[in-house]
Amino acid sequence: MKPISTATISKTKLHRSIVQAGFTLLEILIALAIAGIMLSVAVIAFSDNDAAKLKNKAHQLYGLMQIAQEESILRGVEIGIRVKQDGYSFLIYDGTRWNPLQEHTVLRDVELEEPIEMYINVEGQEALLANDDTDEESNEEQDGEQDANKEIKPPQIFILSSGEMNEFTVTIGLDRDEPKFYRITGNYLGEINFEPAMEGHYRHDWDLELNEPF
């Protein structure tokens, strides 16, 4: 009878297997390192993207305020800006009440996406209430027509046809762990000032270095 040979593992094959397993582990470690780097880059890119969006929205608000001021003077009308935490809208005064500025090619409602938010302080008094847009009007009828009869909330910023406006401070910023914000101020003379990005919270630090020259 022919003897049955048993499989044997030579030292060369064993060494090759060990080396191959070692390279596989190394490849896993390299892959994990690359994944970590890519994640860090993604986080940085995401943060930079938010900062870029904030900058664009701040400049947009500043530009629209200037356009509203020019429109008010040229047309001889009073224009208002209603600021909310998540955006703002433009109103026009018809001599009796404030109405939405409709069908305007530029001055339209603007909505902000998180984490970008706004805050306004008018003449040293807080003008933005947390529940400002959800409170019911005390004089509304309870007949199912409340939305149709609901009074339009007045603006906090008044831009007059004379070129004057009320004093205000608007901040628009990022609500996150490392916050930053832009600030726009206006005064009775109709001067609108735009300040570069500042480190701080748009709501709590709105008056940061406000009275210091910049």
Short mmCIF file of C-alpha atoms in Angstrom, two decimals:
data_model
loop_
_atom_site.label_atom_id
_atom_site.label_comp_id
_atom_site.label_asym_id
_atom_site.label_seq_id
_atom_site.Cartn_x
_atom_site.Cartn_y
_atom_site.Cartn_z
CA MET A 1 0.00 0.00 0.00
CA LYS A 2 1.20 3.44 -0.93
CA PRO A 3 1.76 5.51 2.18
CA ILE A 4 -0.50 8.58 2.57
CA SER A 5 1.53 11.75 2.90
CA THR A 6 0.41 14.35 5.41
CA ALA A 7 0.30 18.07 4.58
CA THR A 8 3.15 19.97 6.05
CA ILE A 9 3.74 23.69 6.34
CA SER A 10 7.22 24.70 5.48
CA LYS A 11 9.00 27.46 7.32
CA THR A 12 8.94 29.55 4.14
CA LYS A 13 5.17 29.32 3.80
CA LEU A 14 4.67 30.05 7.51
CA HIS A 15 6.90 33.11 7.27
CA ARG A 16 5.02 34.32 4.18
CA SER A 17 1.67 33.93 5.98
CA ILE A 18 2.87 35.89 8.99
CA VAL A 19 4.24 38.68 6.79
CA GLN A 20 1.02 38.79 4.79
CA ALA A 21 -1.06 39.07 8.00
CA GLY A 22 1.21 41.85 9.21
CA PHE A 23 0.70 43.87 6.04
CA THR A 24 -3.09 43.45 6.34
CA LEU A 25 -3.05 44.90 9.86
CA LEU A 26 -0.85 47.75 8.67
CA GLU A 27 -3.28 48.49 5.84
CA ILE A 28 -6.14 48.64 8.35
CA LEU A 29 -4.23 51.11 10.52
CA ILE A 30 -3.44 53.27 7.49
CA ALA A 31 -7.08 53.19 6.42
CA LEU A 32 -8.20 54.28 9.90
CA ALA A 33 -5.66 57.10 9.88
CA ILE A 34 -6.87 58.29 6.47
CA ALA A 35 -10.49 58.11 7.63
CA GLY A 36 -9.62 60.23 10.67
CA ILE A 37 -7.91 62.82 8.53
CA MET A 38 -10.83 62.93 6.11
CA LEU A 39 -13.26 63.35 9.02
CA SER A 40 -11.22 66.24 10.41
CA VAL A 41 -11.11 67.90 7.00
CA ALA A 42 -14.87 67.42 6.63
CA VAL A 43 -15.52 69.05 10.01
CA ILE A 44 -13.28 71.99 9.14
CA ALA A 45 -14.92 72.33 5.72
CA PHE A 46 -18.36 72.22 7.33
CA SER A 47 -17.39 74.95 9.80
CA ASP A 48 -15.87 77.06 7.03
CA ASN A 49 -19.05 76.55 5.00
CA ASP A 50 -21.18 77.89 7.87
CA ALA A 51 -18.84 80.86 8.25
CA ALA A 52 -19.08 81.58 4.53
CA LYS A 53 -22.87 81.39 4.62
CA LEU A 54 -22.95 83.72 7.62
CA LYS A 55 -20.74 86.24 5.82
CA ASN A 56 -22.97 86.16 2.74
CA LYS A 57 -26.15 86.57 4.79
CA ALA A 58 -24.67 89.47 6.75
CA HIS A 59 -23.62 91.30 3.59
CA GLN A 60 -27.00 90.54 2.03
CA LEU A 61 -28.82 92.14 4.97
CA TYR A 62 -26.56 95.18 4.85
CA GLY A 63 -27.11 95.58 1.11
CA LEU A 64 -30.88 95.18 1.36
CA MET A 65 -31.01 97.82 4.09
CA GLN A 66 -29.24 100.26 1.80
CA ILE A 67 -31.59 99.42 -1.07
CA ALA A 68 -34.60 99.89 1.21
CA GLN A 69 -33.29 103.29 2.26
CA GLU A 70 -32.81 104.38 -1.35
CA GLU A 71 -36.25 103.03 -2.27
CA SER A 72 -37.85 104.91 0.61
CA ILE A 73 -36.32 108.24 -0.44
CA LEU A 74 -36.95 107.85 -4.18
CA ARG A 75 -40.54 106.70 -3.81
CA GLY A 76 -41.34 108.94 -0.86
CA VAL A 77 -42.62 106.06 1.25
CA GLU A 78 -41.89 104.67 4.69
CA ILE A 79 -40.39 101.18 4.74
CA GLY A 80 -39.96 98.97 7.77
CA ILE A 81 -37.99 95.82 8.52
CA ARG A 82 -39.44 93.15 10.78
CA VAL A 83 -36.67 91.07 12.34
CA LYS A 84 -37.19 87.56 13.68
CA GLN A 85 -34.74 85.06 15.06
CA ASP A 86 -34.80 83.06 11.84
CA GLY A 87 -35.09 85.84 9.26
CA TYR A 88 -36.60 89.19 8.36
CA SER A 89 -39.22 90.78 6.12
CA PHE A 90 -39.97 94.18 4.61
CA LEU A 91 -43.11 96.23 5.22
CA ILE A 92 -44.50 99.43 3.72
CA TYR A 93 -46.66 102.06 5.46
CA ASP A 94 -49.80 103.16 3.61
CA GLY A 95 -50.57 106.07 5.94
CA THR A 96 -52.75 103.96 8.21
CA ARG A 97 -51.05 100.64 8.80
CA TRP A 98 -48.04 98.52 7.91
CA ASN A 99 -48.46 96.04 5.10
CA PRO A 100 -46.12 93.43 3.59
CA LEU A 101 -44.00 94.80 0.74
CA GLN A 102 -45.24 92.54 -2.02
CA GLU A 103 -44.04 91.81 -5.54
CA HIS A 104 -40.76 93.64 -5.09
CA THR A 105 -37.90 92.29 -7.18
CA VAL A 106 -35.30 92.67 -4.41
CA LEU A 107 -36.86 93.47 -1.03
CA ARG A 108 -38.36 90.11 -0.21
CA ASP A 109 -38.66 87.98 2.91
CA VAL A 110 -35.41 86.27 3.88
CA GLU A 111 -35.29 83.07 5.90
CA LEU A 112 -32.15 81.88 7.66
CA GLU A 113 -31.03 78.30 8.10
CA GLU A 114 -29.55 76.96 11.32
CA PRO A 115 -27.12 77.61 12.86
CA ILE A 116 -27.45 81.22 11.56
CA GLU A 117 -29.76 83.39 13.68
CA MET A 118 -30.52 87.07 14.29
CA TYR A 119 -31.10 89.45 17.16
CA ILE A 120 -32.18 93.09 17.26
CA ASN A 121 -31.93 95.76 19.92
CA VAL A 122 -33.79 99.02 19.34
CA GLU A 123 -32.71 102.11 21.24
CA GLY A 124 -31.32 100.02 24.07
CA GLN A 125 -34.45 97.92 24.50
CA GLU A 126 -34.90 94.30 23.54
CA ALA A 127 -37.20 94.14 20.54
CA LEU A 128 -37.18 90.43 19.74
CA LEU A 129 -39.30 88.24 22.02
CA ALA A 130 -38.96 84.49 22.01
CA ASN A 131 -42.69 83.94 21.55
CA ASP A 132 -43.30 87.04 19.46
CA ASP A 133 -44.63 85.16 16.45
CA THR A 134 -46.77 82.66 18.32
CA ASP A 135 -48.78 84.87 20.71
CA GLU A 136 -52.44 85.25 19.84
CA GLU A 137 -53.90 88.73 19.48
CA SER A 138 -56.21 89.54 22.37
CA ASN A 139 -58.83 91.11 20.11
CA GLU A 140 -59.06 88.27 17.57
CA GLU A 141 -62.44 86.70 17.03
CA GLN A 142 -62.77 83.01 17.83
CA ASP A 143 -64.76 82.17 14.68
CA GLY A 144 -62.14 80.36 12.60
CA GLU A 145 -60.97 83.54 10.84
CA GLN A 146 -58.18 84.45 13.23
CA ASP A 147 -55.40 84.05 10.68
CA ALA A 148 -57.16 86.28 8.16
CA ASN A 149 -57.88 88.98 10.73
CA LYS A 150 -54.60 88.76 12.59
CA GLU A 151 -52.89 92.11 12.84
CA ILE A 152 -49.56 92.39 11.04
CA LYS A 153 -46.79 92.91 13.54
CA PRO A 154 -45.05 96.27 13.08
CA PRO A 155 -41.37 96.56 12.12
CA GLN A 156 -38.61 97.27 14.60
CA ILE A 157 -36.61 99.24 12.04
CA PHE A 158 -38.22 102.33 10.51
CA ILE A 159 -36.73 103.77 7.32
CA LEU A 160 -38.33 107.14 6.55
CA SER A 161 -38.65 108.91 3.23
CA SER A 162 -36.73 111.83 4.75
CA GLY A 163 -33.66 109.60 4.95
CA GLU A 164 -33.90 109.27 8.72
CA MET A 165 -34.38 106.08 10.70
CA ASN A 166 -34.60 104.95 14.30
CA GLU A 167 -31.54 103.77 16.17
CA PHE A 168 -31.03 100.01 16.08
CA THR A 169 -28.44 97.27 16.42
CA VAL A 170 -28.86 94.05 14.48
CA THR A 171 -26.58 91.08 14.98
CA ILE A 172 -26.48 87.99 12.80
CA GLY A 173 -24.34 85.10 13.88
CA LEU A 174 -23.67 81.40 14.35
CA ASP A 175 -25.27 79.75 17.36
CA ARG A 176 -22.67 77.09 18.23
CA ASP A 177 -19.75 76.30 20.58
CA GLU A 178 -17.37 78.79 18.94
CA PRO A 179 -19.78 81.58 17.99
CA LYS A 180 -19.11 84.58 15.80
CA PHE A 181 -21.35 87.34 14.53
CA TYR A 182 -21.62 90.43 12.35
CA ARG A 183 -23.21 93.65 13.55
CA ILE A 184 -25.16 96.32 11.68
CA THR A 185 -26.15 99.57 13.34
CA GLY A 186 -28.30 102.50 12.28
CA ASN A 187 -28.91 105.97 13.71
CA TYR A 188 -31.30 108.91 13.40
CA LEU A 189 -29.21 110.49 10.64
CA GLY A 190 -29.82 107.49 8.42
CA GLU A 191 -26.28 106.16 8.69
CA ILE A 192 -25.99 102.38 8.40
CA ASN A 193 -22.73 100.87 9.63
CA PHE A 194 -21.47 97.35 9.00
CA GLU A 195 -18.87 95.78 11.28
CA PRO A 196 -16.58 92.84 10.43
CA ALA A 197 -16.98 89.45 12.07
CA MET A 198 -16.56 89.40 15.83
CA GLU A 199 -15.93 86.54 18.24
CA GLY A 200 -18.89 86.12 20.56
CA HIS A 201 -22.56 85.17 20.75
CA TYR A 202 -24.88 87.15 18.50
CA ARG A 203 -27.50 87.50 21.24
CA HIS A 204 -25.50 87.85 24.46
CA ASP A 205 -22.60 89.92 23.10
CA TRP A 206 -24.52 92.21 20.73
CA ASP A 207 -23.19 95.33 22.51
CA LEU A 208 -19.57 94.09 22.70
CA GLU A 209 -17.27 97.10 22.22
CA LEU A 210 -20.23 98.95 20.76
CA ASN A 211 -19.14 102.35 21.99
CA GLU A 212 -15.49 101.87 21.11
CA PRO A 213 -14.09 103.09 17.79
CA PHE A 214 -13.50 100.48 15.13
#
